């Protein structure tokens, strides 16, 4: 069982370039999330999706977009990368239920550097 | 505003020296409190979920407890392989997006 896979593992990108980070889960979870992790700031939610076909904005959505065409995939796109988007990006998924807390399972991360 | 504060930021223990990590939270109704372990260069690894005050969960040398305002992660007789950053997160009742509010973590180092 792979759980959640992310690609690429790391990337160096020139400012202004477009980049898509890939995320795939095989747990058939309904909800998926993108976080960024920065030193001193912890994990912050970028975008989320509670079910295929729907997406929503998290805490820091500016400069990012997502799509959820099916249950398994949740790509994150940076339309025109800027240096402040240098970070480690984590994709997560959960079997989200409104009635009780649901743990999220994280992928291995993508380390992105924008120059 | 919902928020999570973890203390201490860093903790150094000698192997076998038991201690506790603290997670204080402010949330408008708790749906769940979660503990994760994160190793350098890796994604957070789920450890425990706690739902209500008085609840406890155990796994090997780790024990998590919950009160109405804070959670503790007790580490009994730690080993060097317990060295990692431990993250606490809360999920608020009424949240339709399932967002987790994370603390900044406690970096634990256990030396032989």
Coordinates of C-alpha atoms in Angstrom, one line a residue:
Chain A
X1 CA 0.0 0.0 0.0
X2 CA 1.6 3.2 -1.1
X3 CA -0.7 5.7 0.7
X4 CA 0.1 9.1 -0.7
X5 CA 2.7 9.8 -3.3
X6 CA 4.0 13.2 -4.4
X7 CA 6.1 14.2 -7.3
X8 CA 8.6 15.6 -7.8
X9 CA 10.6 15.0 -4.6
X10 CA 12.4 18.3 -5.1
X11 CA 12.6 21.1 -7.8
X12 CA 14.5 24.3 -8.4
X13 CA 12.4 26.7 -10.4
X14 CA 13.0 30.1 -12.0
X15 CA 10.7 32.9 -10.9
X16 CA 7.8 33.4 -13.3
X17 CA 7.7 29.8 -14.4
X18 CA 4.6 27.6 -14.1
X19 CA 4.8 24.4 -12.0
X20 CA 2.5 21.6 -11.0
X21 CA 3.1 19.5 -8.0
X22 CA 1.4 16.1 -8.2
X23 CA -0.3 14.2 -5.5
X24 CA -2.0 10.7 -5.7
X25 CA -3.6 8.7 -2.9
X26 CA -4.7 5.1 -3.0
X27 CA -6.8 5.0 0.2
X28 CA -10.0 6.1 -1.5
X29 CA -10.2 9.0 0.9
X30 CA -12.8 11.6 0.1
X31 CA -10.9 14.7 1.3
X32 CA -7.5 15.9 0.2
X33 CA -5.4 18.9 1.3
X34 CA -2.3 20.9 0.4
X35 CA -0.1 22.4 3.1
X36 CA 3.2 24.3 3.0
X37 CA 5.7 24.1 5.8
X38 CA 8.1 26.9 6.5
X39 CA 10.6 27.3 9.3
X40 CA 9.1 29.1 12.3
X41 CA 5.6 29.1 10.8
X42 CA 4.6 25.5 10.9
X43 CA 2.1 23.8 8.5
X44 CA -0.4 26.1 6.8
X45 CA -3.3 25.0 4.6
X46 CA -3.2 26.2 1.0
X47 CA -6.3 24.5 -0.6
X48 CA -8.5 21.6 0.2
X49 CA -11.1 19.4 -1.4
X50 CA -13.8 17.5 0.5
X51 CA -14.9 15.4 -2.5
X52 CA -14.1 15.0 -6.1
X53 CA -15.3 17.9 -8.1
X54 CA -15.1 20.5 -5.3
X55 CA -12.3 22.6 -4.0
X56 CA -11.9 25.4 -1.5
X57 CA -9.4 27.9 -0.2
X58 CA -7.3 27.5 2.9
X59 CA -5.3 29.9 4.9
X60 CA -2.7 30.9 2.2
X61 CA -4.3 30.3 -1.2
X62 CA -2.9 33.3 -3.2
X63 CA -0.7 32.3 -6.1
X64 CA -1.9 28.6 -6.1
X65 CA -4.7 26.7 -7.8
X66 CA -5.9 23.1 -7.5
X67 CA -8.3 20.8 -9.2
X68 CA -10.0 17.5 -8.2
X69 CA -11.1 15.7 -11.3
X70 CA -11.2 12.3 -9.5
X71 CA -10.9 10.8 -6.0
X72 CA -7.2 9.9 -6.2
X73 CA -5.5 12.9 -7.7
X74 CA -5.1 16.5 -6.3
X75 CA -2.5 18.5 -8.3
X76 CA -1.3 21.9 -7.0
X77 CA -0.3 24.5 -9.6
X78 CA 1.8 27.6 -9.2
X79 CA 0.8 29.7 -12.2
X80 CA 3.8 32.1 -12.0
X81 CA 6.2 31.1 -9.2
X82 CA 7.7 33.7 -6.9
X83 CA 10.6 33.4 -4.4
X84 CA 8.2 33.5 -1.4
X85 CA 6.8 30.2 -2.6
X86 CA 10.0 28.5 -1.7
X87 CA 8.9 25.9 0.8
X88 CA 8.2 22.3 1.5
X89 CA 4.8 21.2 0.2
X90 CA 2.8 18.4 1.7
X91 CA -0.3 16.7 0.4
X92 CA -2.6 15.0 2.8
X93 CA -5.8 13.0 2.7
X94 CA -8.5 11.9 5.1
X95 CA -11.7 10.0 5.3
X96 CA -13.5 13.2 6.3
X97 CA -16.7 12.9 8.4
X98 CA -18.5 15.9 9.9
X99 CA -19.5 14.0 13.0
X100 CA -16.0 13.3 14.4
X101 CA -12.4 14.3 14.0
X102 CA -10.5 12.6 11.2
X103 CA -6.8 12.1 11.1
X104 CA -5.0 13.2 8.0
X105 CA -2.3 11.2 6.4
X106 CA 0.6 13.0 4.7
X107 CA 2.7 12.4 1.7
X108 CA 6.5 12.6 1.7
X109 CA 6.6 16.2 0.5
X110 CA 8.0 18.2 -2.4
X111 CA 10.9 20.6 -1.6
X112 CA 10.5 23.6 -4.0
X113 CA 13.1 26.4 -4.4
X114 CA 12.1 29.4 -6.5
X115 CA 15.0 31.5 -7.6
Chain B
X1 CA -9.3 32.5 16.7
X2 CA -8.4 28.9 16.9
X3 CA -4.8 28.3 17.7
X4 CA -2.3 25.8 19.1
X5 CA 0.8 26.4 21.1
X6 CA 3.4 23.8 21.8
X7 CA 6.1 23.8 24.5
X8 CA 9.0 23.5 24.8
X9 CA 10.2 24.4 21.3
X10 CA 13.2 22.0 21.8
X11 CA 13.9 19.3 24.4
X12 CA 17.1 17.3 24.9
X13 CA 16.8 14.1 27.0
X14 CA 19.2 11.4 27.9
X15 CA 18.2 7.9 27.0
X16 CA 15.8 6.6 29.7
X17 CA 14.9 10.1 31.0
X18 CA 11.1 10.4 30.9
X19 CA 9.4 13.7 30.1
X20 CA 6.3 15.4 28.7
X21 CA 5.5 17.7 25.8
X22 CA 2.7 20.2 26.1
X23 CA 0.1 21.3 23.6
X24 CA -2.2 24.1 24.6
X25 CA -5.2 24.9 22.4
X26 CA -7.9 27.4 21.9
X27 CA -10.7 26.2 19.6
X28 CA -14.4 26.9 19.3
X29 CA -15.5 23.3 20.1
X30 CA -13.0 20.5 19.7
X31 CA -13.7 17.8 17.1
X32 CA -10.4 16.1 17.6
X33 CA -6.8 16.7 18.7
X34 CA -4.0 14.9 16.8
X35 CA -0.4 14.1 17.5
X36 CA 2.1 13.6 14.7
X37 CA 5.8 12.7 14.5
X38 CA 7.9 14.2 11.8
X39 CA 11.4 13.1 11.0
X40 CA 13.8 15.4 9.0
X41 CA 13.0 15.4 5.3
X42 CA 9.8 13.4 5.8
X43 CA 6.1 14.0 6.0
X44 CA 4.2 14.0 9.3
X45 CA 3.4 10.5 10.6
X46 CA 0.1 10.1 12.4
X47 CA 0.4 8.9 16.0
X48 CA -2.9 9.5 18.0
X49 CA -6.3 11.1 17.9
X50 CA -8.0 12.3 21.1
X51 CA -11.6 13.4 21.1
X52 CA -12.7 14.3 24.7
X53 CA -11.2 15.4 28.0
X54 CA -10.0 12.5 30.1
X55 CA -9.1 10.4 27.1
X56 CA -5.7 8.7 26.9
X57 CA -4.0 6.8 24.1
X58 CA -0.7 4.7 24.3
X59 CA 1.7 3.4 21.7
X60 CA 5.0 1.9 22.9
X61 CA 6.8 4.5 24.9
X62 CA 4.3 7.3 24.1
X63 CA 1.2 8.2 25.9
X64 CA -1.1 11.1 24.9
X65 CA -3.6 12.7 27.3
X66 CA -6.2 15.4 26.9
X67 CA -7.9 18.0 29.1
X68 CA -10.2 20.8 28.1
X69 CA -7.4 23.2 27.4
X70 CA -4.3 21.1 26.7
X71 CA -2.8 17.8 25.7
X72 CA 0.4 16.1 26.9
X73 CA 2.6 13.6 25.1
X74 CA 4.4 11.6 27.7
X75 CA 7.6 9.8 26.7
X76 CA 8.6 7.1 29.0
X77 CA 12.2 5.9 29.0
X78 CA 12.9 7.4 25.5
X79 CA 15.5 5.9 23.1
X80 CA 17.5 7.7 20.5
X81 CA 15.1 6.5 17.8
X82 CA 12.4 8.6 19.4
X83 CA 14.3 11.8 18.3
X84 CA 12.0 13.7 16.0
X85 CA 9.7 16.8 15.9
X86 CA 6.4 16.1 17.5
X87 CA 3.4 18.1 16.1
X88 CA 0.1 18.8 17.7
X89 CA -3.0 19.8 15.7
X90 CA -6.7 20.4 16.4
X91 CA -9.8 20.2 14.3
X92 CA -12.7 22.5 15.2
X93 CA -16.3 21.4 15.5
X94 CA -18.4 23.1 12.9
X95 CA -15.5 23.2 10.4
X96 CA -16.8 22.1 7.0
X97 CA -13.4 21.8 5.5
X98 CA -11.7 19.5 8.1
X99 CA -8.9 22.0 8.5
X100 CA -6.2 21.1 11.0
X101 CA -4.6 23.9 13.0
X102 CA -1.0 22.9 13.7
X103 CA 1.3 24.0 16.4
X104 CA 5.0 24.7 15.5
X105 CA 6.2 21.5 17.1
X106 CA 8.6 20.3 19.7
X107 CA 12.0 19.1 18.5
X108 CA 13.0 16.2 20.7
X109 CA 16.6 14.9 20.8
X110 CA 17.4 11.8 22.8
X111 CA 21.1 11.1 23.3
X112 CA 22.6 7.8 24.4

